[in-house]
Coordinates of C-alpha atoms and ligand atoms in Angstrom, one line a residue:
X1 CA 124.3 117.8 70.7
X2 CA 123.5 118.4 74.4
X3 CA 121.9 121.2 75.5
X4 CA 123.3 123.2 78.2
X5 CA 121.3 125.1 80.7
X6 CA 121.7 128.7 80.1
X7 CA 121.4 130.6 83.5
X8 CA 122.2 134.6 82.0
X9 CA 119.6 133.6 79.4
X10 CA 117.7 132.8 82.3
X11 CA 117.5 135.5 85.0
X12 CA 113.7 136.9 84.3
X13 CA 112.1 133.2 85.2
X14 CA 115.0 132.6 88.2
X15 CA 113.6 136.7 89.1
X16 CA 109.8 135.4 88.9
X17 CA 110.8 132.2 90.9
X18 CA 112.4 134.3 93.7
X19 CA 109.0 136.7 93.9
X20 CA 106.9 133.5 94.1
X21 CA 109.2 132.0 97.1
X22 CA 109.0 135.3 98.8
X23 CA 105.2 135.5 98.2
X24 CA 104.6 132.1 100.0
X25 CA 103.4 132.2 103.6
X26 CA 106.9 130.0 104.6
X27 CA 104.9 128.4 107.7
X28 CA 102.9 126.4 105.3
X29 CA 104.7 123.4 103.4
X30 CA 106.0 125.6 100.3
X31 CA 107.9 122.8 98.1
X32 CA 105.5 121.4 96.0
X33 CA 104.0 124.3 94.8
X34 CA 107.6 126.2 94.4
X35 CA 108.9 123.2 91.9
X36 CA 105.3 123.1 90.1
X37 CA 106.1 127.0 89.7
X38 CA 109.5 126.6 89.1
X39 CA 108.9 123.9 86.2
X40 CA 106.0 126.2 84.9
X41 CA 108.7 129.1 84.6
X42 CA 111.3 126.5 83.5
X43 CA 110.0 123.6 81.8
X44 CA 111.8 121.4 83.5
X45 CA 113.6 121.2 86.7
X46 CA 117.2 121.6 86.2
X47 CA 119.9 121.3 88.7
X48 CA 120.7 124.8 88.5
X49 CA 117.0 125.2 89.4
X50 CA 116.8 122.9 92.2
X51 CA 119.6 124.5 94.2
X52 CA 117.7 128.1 93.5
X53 CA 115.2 126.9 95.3
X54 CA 117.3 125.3 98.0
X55 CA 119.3 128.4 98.7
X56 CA 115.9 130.7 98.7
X57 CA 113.6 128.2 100.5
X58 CA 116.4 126.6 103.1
X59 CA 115.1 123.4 102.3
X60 CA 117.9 120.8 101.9
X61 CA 118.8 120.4 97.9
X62 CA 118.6 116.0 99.3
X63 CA 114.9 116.4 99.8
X64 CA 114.1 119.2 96.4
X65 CA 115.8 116.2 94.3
X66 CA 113.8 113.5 96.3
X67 CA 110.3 115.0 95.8
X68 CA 111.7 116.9 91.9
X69 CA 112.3 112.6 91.1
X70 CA 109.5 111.1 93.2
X71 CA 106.7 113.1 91.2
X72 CA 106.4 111.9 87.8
X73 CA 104.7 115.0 86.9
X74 CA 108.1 117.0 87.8
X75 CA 111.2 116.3 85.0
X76 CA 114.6 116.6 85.4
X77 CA 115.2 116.7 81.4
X78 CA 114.0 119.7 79.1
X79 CA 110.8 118.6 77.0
X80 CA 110.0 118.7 73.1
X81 CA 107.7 120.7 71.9
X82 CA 105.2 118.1 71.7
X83 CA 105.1 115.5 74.2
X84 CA 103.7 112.0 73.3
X85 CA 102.1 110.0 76.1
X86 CA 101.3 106.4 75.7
X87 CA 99.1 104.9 77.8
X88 CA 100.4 101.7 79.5
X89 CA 96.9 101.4 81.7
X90 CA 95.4 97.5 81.6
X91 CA 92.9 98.5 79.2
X92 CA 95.3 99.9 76.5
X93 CA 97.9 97.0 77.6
X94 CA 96.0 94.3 76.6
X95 CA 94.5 96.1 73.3
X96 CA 98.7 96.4 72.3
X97 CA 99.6 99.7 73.6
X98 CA 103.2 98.2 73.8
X99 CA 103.2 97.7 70.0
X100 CA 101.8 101.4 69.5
X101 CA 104.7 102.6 72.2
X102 CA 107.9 100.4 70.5
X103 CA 106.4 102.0 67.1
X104 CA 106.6 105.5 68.2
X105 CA 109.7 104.3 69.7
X106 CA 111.4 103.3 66.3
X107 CA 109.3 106.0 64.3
X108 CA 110.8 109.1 66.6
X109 CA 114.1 107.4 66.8
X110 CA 114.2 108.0 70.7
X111 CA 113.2 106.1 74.1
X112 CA 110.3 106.3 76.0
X113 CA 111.0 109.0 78.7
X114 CA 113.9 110.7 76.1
X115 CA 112.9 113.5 73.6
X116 CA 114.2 113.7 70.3
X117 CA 117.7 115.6 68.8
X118 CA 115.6 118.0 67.2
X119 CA 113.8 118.8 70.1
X120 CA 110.5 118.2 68.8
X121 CA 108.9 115.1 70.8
X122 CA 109.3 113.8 74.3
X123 CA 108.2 109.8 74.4
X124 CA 106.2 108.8 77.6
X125 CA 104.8 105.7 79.1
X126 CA 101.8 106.7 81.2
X127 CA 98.8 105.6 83.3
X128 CA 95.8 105.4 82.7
X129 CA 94.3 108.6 80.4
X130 CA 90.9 107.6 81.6
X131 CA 89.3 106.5 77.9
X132 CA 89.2 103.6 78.9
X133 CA 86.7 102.9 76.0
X134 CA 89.0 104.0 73.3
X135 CA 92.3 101.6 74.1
X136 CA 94.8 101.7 73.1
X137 CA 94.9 105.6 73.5
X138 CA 97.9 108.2 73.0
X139 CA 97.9 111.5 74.0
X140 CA 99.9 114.4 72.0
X141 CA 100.0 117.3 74.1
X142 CA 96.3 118.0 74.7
X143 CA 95.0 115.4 71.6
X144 CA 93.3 112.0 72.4
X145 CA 93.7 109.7 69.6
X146 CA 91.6 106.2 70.6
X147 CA 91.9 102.6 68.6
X148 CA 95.5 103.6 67.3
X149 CA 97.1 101.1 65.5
X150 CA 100.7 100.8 65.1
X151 CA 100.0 101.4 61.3
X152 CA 98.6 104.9 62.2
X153 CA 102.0 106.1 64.1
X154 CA 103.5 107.6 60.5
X155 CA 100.5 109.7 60.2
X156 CA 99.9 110.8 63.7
X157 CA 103.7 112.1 64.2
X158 CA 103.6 113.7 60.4
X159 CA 101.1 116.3 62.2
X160 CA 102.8 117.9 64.3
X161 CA 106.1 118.1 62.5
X162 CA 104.6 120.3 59.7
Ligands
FES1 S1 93.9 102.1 80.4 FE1 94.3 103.5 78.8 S2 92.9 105.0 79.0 FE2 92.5 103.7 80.7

């Protein structure tokens, strides 16, 4: 089922946005730190949110959905719960993080950069975690989990859905 973007349901974070934008000194470059406040409020940066901001800030919605899909730490998609990062860095490339990834991959049922039906996990490829040390690593949420084999995927996921 898709979810749809509920903007009633959202009127207290679109009501904290717009104190934020007024509260920003508007001779200063105020993007950046208006989508990082906007996905902090949100989650994720919605077009309904993006042309908020374009209609408080003035800014052109062309350059919001540049910099909103430049950034890799912005998303454009709602998150799961629990995000699952993977980390595609040389170290953890050459110690197999592709098989760890493509096992998560078939073990969540979704694609990398997707999240689940259930909402539960979002599925990332990312850089370097800086653990070098303990390739292949994944991250869930604020977890580190070093050496993972693909044979420790079952277990690892099985956490968090209790
Ligand atoms: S390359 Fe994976 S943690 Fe550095």
């Amino acid at each position: 089922m898709q979810k749809v973007f509920d903007i009633k349901e959202n009127k207290q974070k679109f009501d904290e946005l717009l104190a934020y934008i007024e509260s920003q000194d508007k001779s200063q470059g105020v993007l950046m730190q208006t989508l990082h406040k906007a996905q902090e409020l949100f989650g994720y940066l919605p077009i309904e949110v993006q042309k908020f901001v374009s209609e408080k800030t003035k800014i052109p919605m062309a350059e919001i959905y540049g910099v909103a899909t430049f950034y890799t730490q912005f998303s454009l998609e709602p998150k799961g719960k629990h995000t699952v990062g993977v980390c595609m860095g040389t170290a953890c490339y050459v110690k197999n993080a592709q098989l760890v990834l493509d096992k998560l991959a078939k073990e969540l049922n979704v694609a990398v950069g997707a999240t689940t039906e259930d909402g539960l996990f979002t599925l990332e490829a990312t850089r370097c975690l800086g653990c070098c040390g303990l390739a292949p690593v994944i991250m869930v949420d604020d977890t580190v989990y070093g050496k993972v084999d693909p044979k420790d995927v079952p277990e690892i996921v099985a956490n968090y859905k209790k």
